Short mmCIF file of C-alpha atoms in Angstrom, two decimals:
data_model
loop_
_atom_site.label_atom_id
_atom_site.label_comp_id
_atom_site.label_asym_id
_atom_site.label_seq_id
_atom_site.Cartn_x
_atom_site.Cartn_y
_atom_site.Cartn_z
CA MET Q 1 33.15 111.42 145.51
CA THR Q 2 32.39 115.41 144.75
CA ASN Q 3 33.21 118.10 142.35
CA SER Q 4 32.25 120.71 145.04
CA SER Q 5 35.30 123.33 144.90
CA THR Q 6 33.83 124.94 148.17
CA ALA Q 7 33.99 121.69 149.88
CA LEU Q 8 37.33 120.72 147.93
CA PHE Q 9 38.99 123.82 149.79
CA LEU Q 10 37.86 123.65 152.97
CA GLY Q 11 39.32 120.16 152.82
CA ILE Q 12 42.49 121.84 151.69
CA PHE Q 13 42.48 124.49 153.93
CA LYS Q 14 41.91 121.93 156.87
CA GLY Q 15 45.03 120.12 155.85
CA VAL Q 16 46.88 123.26 156.12
CA ALA Q 17 44.99 124.60 159.78
CA GLY Q 18 46.87 122.23 162.10
CA SER Q 19 48.55 123.01 165.52
CA GLY Q 20 51.70 124.69 163.94
CA VAL Q 21 50.25 128.13 163.82
CA LEU Q 22 49.90 127.68 167.26
CA ALA Q 23 53.70 127.94 167.71
CA MET Q 24 54.45 129.96 164.67
CA PRO Q 25 54.05 133.49 167.32
CA TRP Q 26 56.44 131.91 169.51
CA CYS Q 27 58.95 131.61 166.14
CA PHE Q 28 58.45 135.78 165.68
CA MET Q 29 59.76 135.77 169.12
CA ARG Q 30 62.67 134.01 168.86
CA ALA Q 31 63.73 135.00 165.54
CA GLY Q 32 62.64 138.71 165.28
CA TRP Q 33 59.15 139.32 162.97
CA VAL Q 34 61.68 140.08 159.79
CA VAL Q 35 63.39 137.11 159.97
CA SER Q 36 60.58 134.99 160.74
CA LEU Q 37 58.52 136.42 158.02
CA LEU Q 38 60.74 135.75 155.39
CA LEU Q 39 61.22 132.51 155.92
CA VAL Q 40 57.40 131.90 156.18
CA ILE Q 41 56.99 133.49 153.05
CA PHE Q 42 60.01 131.03 151.60
CA VAL Q 43 58.54 127.91 153.21
CA TRP Q 44 54.81 128.84 151.87
CA ALA Q 45 56.19 129.23 148.90
CA ALA Q 46 58.61 125.81 148.37
CA THR Q 47 55.36 124.28 149.92
CA VAL Q 48 52.90 125.48 147.82
CA ARG Q 49 55.50 124.47 144.42
CA THR Q 50 56.10 120.95 146.15
CA VAL Q 51 51.99 119.76 146.63
CA VAL Q 52 50.94 121.72 142.93
CA GLN Q 53 54.03 119.05 141.66
CA VAL Q 54 52.30 116.27 143.66
CA CYS Q 55 48.90 116.88 142.17
CA ARG Q 56 49.50 118.02 139.02
CA LEU Q 57 51.72 114.19 138.97
CA ALA Q 58 48.63 112.57 140.75
CA ILE Q 59 46.63 113.31 137.38
CA GLN Q 60 48.84 112.61 135.73
CA ILE Q 61 48.98 109.25 136.60
CA THR Q 62 45.26 109.02 136.53
CA PRO Q 63 43.88 105.89 134.06
CA LYS Q 64 40.81 108.15 132.00
CA LYS Q 65 37.70 107.23 132.59
CA THR Q 66 36.19 105.32 129.45
CA THR Q 67 32.08 105.15 130.52
CA LYS Q 68 30.82 107.72 128.70
CA PRO Q 69 31.56 106.29 124.82
CA MET Q 70 29.85 102.91 126.25
CA ILE Q 71 25.98 104.17 127.78
CA VAL Q 72 26.08 105.98 124.18
CA GLU Q 73 26.62 103.37 122.20
CA ALA Q 74 24.39 100.26 124.85
CA ALA Q 75 21.21 103.57 124.36
CA ALA Q 76 22.20 103.75 120.02
CA GLU Q 77 21.38 100.19 120.50
CA THR Q 78 18.35 99.77 122.25
CA VAL Q 79 16.91 102.34 120.30
CA ASP Q 80 17.80 100.64 116.90
CA GLN Q 81 16.29 97.70 118.55
CA VAL Q 82 13.33 99.50 119.38
CA GLU Q 83 12.69 101.01 116.00
CA THR Q 84 12.71 97.84 114.50
CA SER Q 85 9.80 96.27 117.28
CA VAL Q 86 7.75 99.79 116.32
CA ALA Q 87 7.07 99.04 112.89
CA ASP Q 88 4.95 95.46 113.70
CA SER Q 89 3.54 96.35 117.13
CA SER Q 90 0.47 96.33 118.38
CA PHE Q 91 -1.06 99.30 119.83
CA VAL Q 92 0.00 98.27 123.33
CA ASN Q 93 3.65 97.28 122.31
CA LYS Q 94 3.80 100.37 120.61
CA ALA Q 95 3.56 102.12 124.39
CA LEU Q 96 5.73 100.22 125.49
CA CYS Q 97 8.69 100.21 123.18
CA ALA Q 98 7.98 104.30 123.38
CA LEU Q 99 8.60 103.91 126.98
CA LYS Q 100 12.22 102.07 126.28
CA LEU Q 101 13.05 104.34 123.84
CA ARG Q 102 12.45 107.57 126.56
CA LYS Q 103 14.73 105.23 129.21
CA ALA Q 104 17.09 104.31 126.50
CA ASN Q 105 17.92 108.27 125.44
CA LYS Q 106 18.29 108.43 129.12
CA GLY Q 107 21.32 105.83 128.80
CA PRO Q 108 21.51 103.44 131.44
CA LYS Q 109 22.93 104.34 135.08
CA LYS Q 110 26.35 104.95 135.71
CA PRO Q 111 28.40 102.68 137.20
CA LYS Q 112 29.95 104.00 140.62
CA GLU Q 113 32.93 105.78 141.12
CA LYS Q 114 35.93 104.31 142.16
CA LEU Q 115 38.75 105.89 144.08
CA ASP Q 116 41.24 106.83 141.48
CA PRO Q 117 45.26 105.55 142.42
CA ILE Q 118 45.76 108.87 144.25
CA GLY Q 119 48.91 108.25 147.09
CA TYR Q 120 52.84 108.66 146.66
CA GLY Q 121 53.06 104.30 146.81
CA ASN Q 122 51.55 105.17 143.45
CA LEU Q 123 53.99 108.29 142.73
CA MET Q 124 56.92 105.79 143.31
CA GLU Q 125 55.91 103.14 141.37
CA HIS Q 126 55.79 105.01 138.06
CA SER Q 127 58.61 106.93 138.58
CA PHE Q 128 61.00 103.93 139.88
CA LYS Q 129 59.11 101.36 137.11
CA ASN Q 130 57.99 99.39 139.86
CA GLU Q 131 55.79 98.25 142.18
CA ARG Q 132 58.31 97.24 144.70
CA ALA Q 133 59.56 100.54 145.41
CA GLY Q 134 56.03 102.06 145.60
CA PHE Q 135 55.48 99.45 148.36
CA TRP Q 136 58.50 100.21 150.48
CA ILE Q 137 58.14 103.70 150.06
CA CYS Q 138 54.67 103.82 151.50
CA TRP Q 139 55.60 101.32 154.43
CA CYS Q 140 59.19 102.52 155.00
CA CYS Q 141 58.56 106.74 154.63
CA VAL Q 142 54.67 108.10 154.88
CA ILE Q 143 52.43 105.59 156.78
CA PRO Q 144 55.20 105.91 159.73
CA CYS Q 145 55.21 110.00 159.41
CA GLN Q 146 51.17 109.70 159.18
CA TRP Q 147 51.20 107.74 162.34
CA ILE Q 148 53.91 109.78 163.99
CA ALA Q 149 51.66 112.64 163.06
CA SER Q 150 48.57 111.12 164.58
CA VAL Q 151 50.12 110.44 167.14
CA ALA Q 152 51.37 114.42 167.74
CA TYR Q 153 47.57 115.51 167.33
CA ILE Q 154 46.56 113.04 170.54
CA ILE Q 155 49.01 114.22 172.42
CA PHE Q 156 48.02 118.32 172.17
CA VAL Q 157 44.78 117.82 172.12
CA ALA Q 158 44.97 115.87 175.31
CA ALA Q 159 47.58 118.40 177.09
CA ASN Q 160 45.60 121.21 175.96
CA SER Q 161 42.15 119.58 177.51
CA ALA Q 162 42.89 117.96 180.26
CA PRO Q 163 42.74 121.79 181.97
CA ILE Q 164 39.82 122.15 180.65
CA PHE Q 165 37.74 119.50 182.77
CA SER Q 166 40.39 119.52 185.69
CA SER Q 167 43.54 120.63 187.16
CA THR Q 168 44.80 117.54 188.08
CA MET Q 169 43.75 115.47 185.60
CA SER Q 170 45.80 113.42 183.58
CA PRO Q 171 46.74 113.95 179.89
CA ARG Q 172 46.25 110.17 179.48
CA TYR Q 173 42.29 110.29 180.21
CA MET Q 174 42.19 112.41 177.21
CA THR Q 175 44.12 110.78 174.66
CA LEU Q 176 41.85 107.59 175.76
CA VAL Q 177 38.18 110.05 175.02
CA MET Q 178 40.34 111.35 171.67
CA THR Q 179 41.17 107.78 170.69
CA VAL Q 180 37.65 106.57 171.26
CA ILE Q 181 36.21 109.25 169.51
CA GLU Q 182 38.15 108.67 166.10
CA LEU Q 183 37.78 105.07 166.21
CA ALA Q 184 34.12 106.05 164.97
CA LEU Q 185 35.46 109.09 163.49
CA CYS Q 186 37.28 107.00 160.26
CA MET Q 187 35.68 104.17 160.26
CA PRO Q 188 33.64 105.35 156.95
CA LYS Q 189 35.42 103.81 153.71
CA ALA Q 190 35.17 107.00 151.35
CA THR Q 191 36.78 110.19 151.87
CA GLY Q 192 33.51 111.98 151.23
CA HIS Q 193 32.64 112.49 155.12
CA LEU Q 194 36.25 114.29 155.20
CA SER Q 195 33.96 117.13 153.63
CA PHE Q 196 32.18 117.12 156.84
CA SER Q 197 35.31 116.96 159.45
CA SER Q 198 36.80 119.74 157.54
CA ALA Q 199 33.75 122.26 157.77
CA PHE Q 200 33.07 121.74 160.90
CA GLY Q 201 37.41 121.71 161.55
CA ASN Q 202 37.07 125.08 159.78
CA PHE Q 203 34.65 126.67 161.81
CA ALA Q 204 35.99 125.78 165.29
CA PHE Q 205 39.74 126.64 164.10
CA PHE Q 206 37.99 130.29 163.65
CA ALA Q 207 36.53 130.22 166.75
CA GLY Q 208 38.65 129.19 168.50
CA THR Q 209 42.15 131.05 167.39
CA GLY Q 210 39.67 134.25 166.43
CA ALA Q 211 38.16 134.71 169.71
CA MET Q 212 41.50 133.71 172.00
CA LEU Q 213 43.50 136.12 169.83
CA VAL Q 214 40.34 138.85 170.61
CA TYR Q 215 40.93 138.54 173.98
CA SER Q 216 44.95 138.82 173.70
CA ILE Q 217 44.21 141.89 171.85
CA ALA Q 218 41.74 143.36 174.27
CA VAL Q 219 43.77 142.91 177.98
CA LYS Q 220 47.39 143.07 176.40
CA GLY Q 221 46.49 144.97 173.85
CA LEU Q 222 49.28 145.39 170.48
CA LYS Q 223 52.57 147.17 171.33
CA VAL Q 224 54.67 148.08 168.36
CA SER Q 225 57.67 148.12 171.09
CA ASN Q 226 56.70 144.33 171.58
CA LEU Q 227 57.70 143.12 168.46
CA ARG Q 228 61.70 142.81 167.41
CA ALA Q 229 63.28 143.05 163.37
CA PHE Q 230 65.90 140.29 164.63
CA THR Q 231 67.76 138.44 167.81
CA ASP Q 232 70.63 135.78 166.72
CA ALA Q 233 71.59 133.38 164.54
CA LYS Q 234 70.34 130.24 166.75
CA GLY Q 235 67.65 131.43 167.05
CA ALA Q 236 66.27 131.62 163.49
CA PHE Q 237 67.60 128.22 163.33
CA GLU Q 238 65.74 127.13 165.69
CA ALA Q 239 62.31 128.73 164.03
CA PHE Q 240 63.25 127.30 160.84
CA GLY Q 241 63.03 123.96 162.37
CA ILE Q 242 59.80 124.55 163.41
CA LEU Q 243 58.74 127.07 160.47
CA VAL Q 244 59.26 123.68 157.77
CA PHE Q 245 56.81 122.19 158.35
CA ALA Q 246 54.30 124.25 159.26
CA PHE Q 247 52.36 124.16 156.05
CA ALA Q 248 52.87 120.35 155.35
CA ALA Q 249 50.11 118.90 153.63
CA HIS Q 250 50.84 116.83 151.01
CA THR Q 251 49.28 113.74 152.19
CA GLU Q 252 46.33 115.01 153.10
CA THR Q 253 45.55 117.16 150.36
CA LEU Q 254 45.94 113.98 147.98
CA ALA Q 255 43.44 112.78 150.51
CA VAL Q 256 41.39 115.68 150.24
CA MET Q 257 42.06 114.68 145.96
CA ALA Q 258 41.12 111.16 146.35
CA ALA Q 259 37.45 112.39 146.46
CA ALA Q 260 37.51 115.31 143.68
CA THR Q 261 35.65 114.23 140.40
CA GLY Q 262 35.00 116.49 137.27
CA LYS Q 263 35.47 120.24 137.67
CA GLY Q 264 36.50 119.63 141.24
CA ARG Q 265 39.58 117.39 140.11
CA ALA Q 266 40.69 120.03 137.42
CA LYS Q 267 40.45 122.65 139.22
CA PHE Q 268 42.28 120.75 142.43
CA PRO Q 269 45.67 123.15 141.78
CA TYR Q 270 44.13 126.24 141.73
CA LEU Q 271 42.13 125.65 145.02
CA VAL Q 272 46.02 124.38 146.30
CA PHE Q 273 47.44 127.64 145.58
CA LEU Q 274 44.05 129.44 146.95
CA ALA Q 275 43.56 127.93 149.98
CA PHE Q 276 47.67 127.88 150.97
CA LEU Q 277 47.47 131.74 150.43
CA LEU Q 278 44.26 131.93 153.02
CA ALA Q 279 46.84 129.81 155.25
CA LEU Q 280 49.43 132.11 154.64
CA SER Q 281 47.34 135.30 155.59
CA ILE Q 282 45.89 134.28 158.36
CA PHE Q 283 49.13 132.27 159.80
CA VAL Q 284 51.03 135.47 159.98
CA GLY Q 285 48.28 138.18 160.88
CA PHE Q 286 47.93 135.55 164.51
CA SER Q 287 51.86 135.30 165.04
CA PHE Q 288 52.47 139.13 164.62
CA CYS Q 289 48.99 139.63 167.03
CA VAL Q 290 50.31 137.34 169.53
CA TYR Q 291 54.12 138.51 169.30
CA ALA Q 292 52.73 142.16 169.73
CA ALA Q 293 50.66 141.80 172.59
CA PHE Q 294 52.71 139.14 174.62
CA GLY Q 295 56.67 140.16 173.40
CA ASP Q 296 59.10 138.42 175.05
CA ALA Q 297 56.42 136.00 177.23
CA THR Q 298 55.69 134.90 174.21
CA ASN Q 299 55.30 131.45 174.65
CA ALA Q 300 55.97 127.74 172.69
CA VAL Q 301 52.42 127.07 172.93
CA PHE Q 302 49.74 130.09 172.56
CA PHE Q 303 47.74 128.39 175.05
CA LEU Q 304 50.13 128.46 177.84
CA ASN Q 305 50.12 132.27 177.37
CA LEU Q 306 46.60 132.00 178.50
CA PRO Q 307 44.90 131.82 182.51
CA SER Q 308 43.38 128.58 182.57
CA ASN Q 309 40.68 129.59 185.43
CA ASN Q 310 38.87 131.36 182.53
CA ILE Q 311 35.28 129.56 181.71
CA VAL Q 312 35.17 131.22 178.56
CA LEU Q 313 38.66 130.89 177.67
CA ASN Q 314 38.58 127.28 178.22
CA ILE Q 315 35.30 126.77 175.81
CA LEU Q 316 37.61 128.07 172.87
CA ARG Q 317 40.37 125.68 174.17
CA LEU Q 318 38.07 123.48 173.42
CA CYS Q 319 37.23 124.71 170.40
CA VAL Q 320 40.86 124.45 168.76
CA SER Q 321 40.64 121.16 170.36
CA LEU Q 322 38.01 119.77 168.33
CA MET Q 323 39.98 121.43 165.11
CA LEU Q 324 42.80 119.07 165.73
CA VAL Q 325 40.24 116.06 166.31
CA CYS Q 326 38.32 117.00 162.84
CA GLY Q 327 41.87 116.91 161.91
CA TYR Q 328 42.75 113.50 162.43
CA PRO Q 329 40.91 111.49 159.58
CA LEU Q 330 42.99 113.14 157.14
CA LEU Q 331 46.14 112.00 158.53
CA ALA Q 332 44.56 108.89 159.15
CA TYR Q 333 44.09 108.21 155.89
CA PRO Q 334 46.67 107.85 153.79
CA ILE Q 335 47.98 104.80 155.83
CA PHE Q 336 44.08 103.70 155.52
CA GLN Q 337 44.51 104.37 151.56
CA ALA Q 338 48.48 102.60 151.21
CA TYR Q 339 46.97 98.61 152.34
CA GLU Q 340 42.76 99.08 151.68
CA ALA Q 341 42.95 99.51 148.52
CA THR Q 342 42.63 96.77 145.45
CA GLY Q 343 45.43 96.04 143.10
CA SER Q 344 47.55 97.53 141.04
CA THR Q 345 48.37 100.87 139.54
CA LYS Q 346 48.97 98.74 136.44
CA GLU Q 347 45.43 97.20 136.20
CA VAL Q 348 42.88 99.50 134.33
CA ASP Q 349 40.65 99.88 137.24
CA ALA Q 350 43.73 100.13 140.03
CA VAL Q 351 43.52 101.91 143.21
CA HIS Q 352 46.81 101.11 145.19
CA THR Q 353 49.84 99.44 144.78
CA SER Q 354 49.52 97.20 148.27
CA LYS Q 355 50.20 93.46 147.70
CA TRP Q 356 48.68 92.58 151.03
CA SER Q 357 45.32 94.61 150.15
CA ILE Q 358 43.42 90.97 149.80
CA ILE Q 359 44.23 89.93 152.67
CA PHE Q 360 43.40 93.32 154.54
CA THR Q 361 40.40 94.00 152.80
CA LYS Q 362 38.58 90.82 152.18
CA LYS Q 363 35.92 91.26 154.88
CA TYR Q 364 34.79 94.21 155.73
CA MET Q 365 35.37 92.69 159.44
CA TRP Q 366 39.37 92.69 159.02
CA ARG Q 367 38.91 96.54 157.78
CA THR Q 368 37.46 97.40 160.58
CA LEU Q 369 39.68 95.87 163.06
CA TRP Q 370 42.30 96.91 161.06
CA ARG Q 371 41.57 99.92 161.53
CA TRP Q 372 40.80 100.41 165.42
CA LEU Q 373 44.54 98.48 165.40
CA ILE Q 374 46.14 101.59 164.30
CA ILE Q 375 43.75 104.49 165.78
CA ILE Q 376 44.60 102.71 169.30
CA SER Q 377 48.34 102.23 168.62
CA THR Q 378 48.56 105.92 168.31
CA GLY Q 379 46.77 106.58 170.98
CA VAL Q 380 48.56 103.65 173.22
CA VAL Q 381 51.84 105.74 172.58
CA ALA Q 382 50.32 109.24 173.27
CA ALA Q 383 49.31 107.68 176.65
CA LEU Q 384 53.07 107.14 176.76
CA VAL Q 385 55.03 110.06 176.21
CA THR Q 386 52.12 112.34 176.38
CA ASP Q 387 55.00 114.58 178.98
CA GLY Q 388 56.57 115.40 176.38
CA PHE Q 389 57.67 115.68 171.95
CA GLY Q 390 61.12 114.38 172.01
CA PRO Q 391 60.26 110.96 170.95
CA VAL Q 392 57.74 111.97 168.46
CA SER Q 393 59.69 115.57 166.56
CA CYS Q 394 62.91 112.76 166.34
CA ILE Q 395 61.35 110.39 164.39
CA GLY Q 396 58.54 112.38 162.62
CA GLY Q 397 61.36 115.33 161.58
CA GLY Q 398 63.30 113.15 159.27
CA LEU Q 399 60.09 111.83 158.06
CA THR Q 400 57.83 114.98 157.34
CA ALA Q 401 60.95 116.23 155.39
CA ALA Q 402 60.74 113.07 153.49
CA THR Q 403 57.28 113.12 152.07
CA SER Q 404 56.75 117.02 151.78
CA PHE Q 405 60.70 118.49 150.62
CA ILE Q 406 62.72 114.91 149.04
CA LEU Q 407 60.24 113.03 147.63
CA PRO Q 408 57.80 115.31 145.44
CA PRO Q 409 60.81 117.37 144.04
CA MET Q 410 61.86 113.94 143.21
CA PHE Q 411 58.71 112.83 141.62
CA HIS Q 412 58.64 115.57 139.72
CA ILE Q 413 61.95 114.73 137.68
CA LEU Q 414 61.70 111.35 137.29
CA MET Q 415 58.31 111.60 136.11
CA SER Q 416 58.72 114.98 133.60
CA GLN Q 417 57.44 113.38 129.74
CA ARG Q 418 59.39 116.87 128.78
CA ALA Q 419 62.80 118.14 128.98
CA ILE Q 420 63.05 120.09 132.67
CA PRO Q 421 64.36 123.57 132.51
CA ARG Q 422 67.41 124.85 134.64
CA TRP Q 423 65.79 126.39 136.38
CA SER Q 424 63.28 124.02 137.18
CA TYR Q 425 65.62 121.39 138.02
CA GLY Q 426 68.01 123.79 140.14
CA LEU Q 427 64.65 124.94 142.29
CA ASP Q 428 63.41 121.06 142.54
CA ILE Q 429 67.60 120.39 143.77
CA PHE Q 430 67.49 123.17 146.07
CA ILE Q 431 64.41 122.62 147.53
CA ILE Q 432 65.61 118.45 148.25
CA LEU Q 433 68.69 120.61 150.13
CA MET Q 434 65.65 122.59 152.16
CA GLY Q 435 64.41 120.00 153.34
CA ILE Q 436 67.63 117.30 154.52
CA VAL Q 437 68.22 120.63 156.07
CA GLY Q 438 64.96 121.38 157.78
CA GLY Q 439 64.64 117.62 158.72
CA ILE Q 440 68.17 117.59 160.38
CA LEU Q 441 67.19 120.29 162.34
CA SER Q 442 63.94 119.36 163.62
CA VAL Q 443 65.77 115.85 165.12
CA ALA Q 444 68.33 118.05 166.21
CA THR Q 445 65.60 119.66 168.04
CA GLY Q 446 63.61 116.47 169.51
CA VAL Q 447 67.30 115.23 170.74
CA TYR Q 448 68.32 118.56 172.59
CA SER Q 449 64.38 117.90 173.86
CA LEU Q 450 65.27 114.34 175.39
CA PHE Q 451 68.17 115.45 176.78
CA GLN Q 452 66.60 117.96 178.36
CA ASN Q 453 64.37 115.95 179.90
#
């Protein structure tokens, strides 16, 4: 639990700064820099709106804490008892009573804070006033979406890390290494460890991508002649299918928010805006420079534009892979949150809705085994589909569209306590339609990739 704005900001930024930035230069090449820039700003604005909506609604349904009045009342009662004892006591007793009085003024120890009920399942339950709805939205949409994203992270790390060690090494060996590392990183129950992993991941991200960008500019140079403003409609649709999810980090942001307390919780929506604004600036600048350096030769993954026999570049590749390794816990935590917490959000001390909570977390051993099972399953699937993202994109595109652009506006419409202005209602409907179109395009890209292979 933390109220540090810096730690929360780094956690949010780490959730946004994923592998999507590495494919952005290809989108600029495919659709032209003018069209791509407009699409990026449009998607960024829609994403920020939906993330802030989810955060504000999560704060709205969080139970109010009532520990301070209880502490004051207990302290007052102790003071009365001490004052009564002092009136007819010996010198030693008076000294002991004075010591008790000093402790009473400090108040009893505050109870350890629990994670607040933050998750798509809770929002769904409050939207439809039905606990079963929250349960099913978690198990049919959010959990599969995060699970597939975790698989994609392992695939990306394995494919780009294997050539660093040997040109003949199979990426499947790296999936095994990645899985073992994540078994250790994902064990802490609370979300406090996310701050540390996020800070390290951000450092690796800036070090890796920044140094590779400097290398590209130094070797290739920035040429305005490489930049095309427009291409064709097909390129624009293909670019939109990728860019629509470039900033998607809704569940990861909620995972960071679950650990926010005090001032950090109050400032959280503003921290979201600042983190996403920083991500927008970095992503756009990175894409422009890479596109200007490589022109029409810009590859779908930026790594492939760089030589693989350079030791320094391989170290930088490893840095970016470490960034994704540190981002994996942010993806996996919402899965754990869905079934590990106890009770229903209808209770005062609720933390989640899953009716299977008692079965899954009755003992620490069962919690560990279930986490291992989930992480190992992502590694096994990643090893089986290492040669292509088609199967992952087919399913993940639609689920990501639902969690990023369809569910948040729907929650906002259903949970609003006041009348929604027409412009806001219309904007929510438009974002839902955008999510549907983006999901269809993403699924279509995955199907096309499958048929090509």
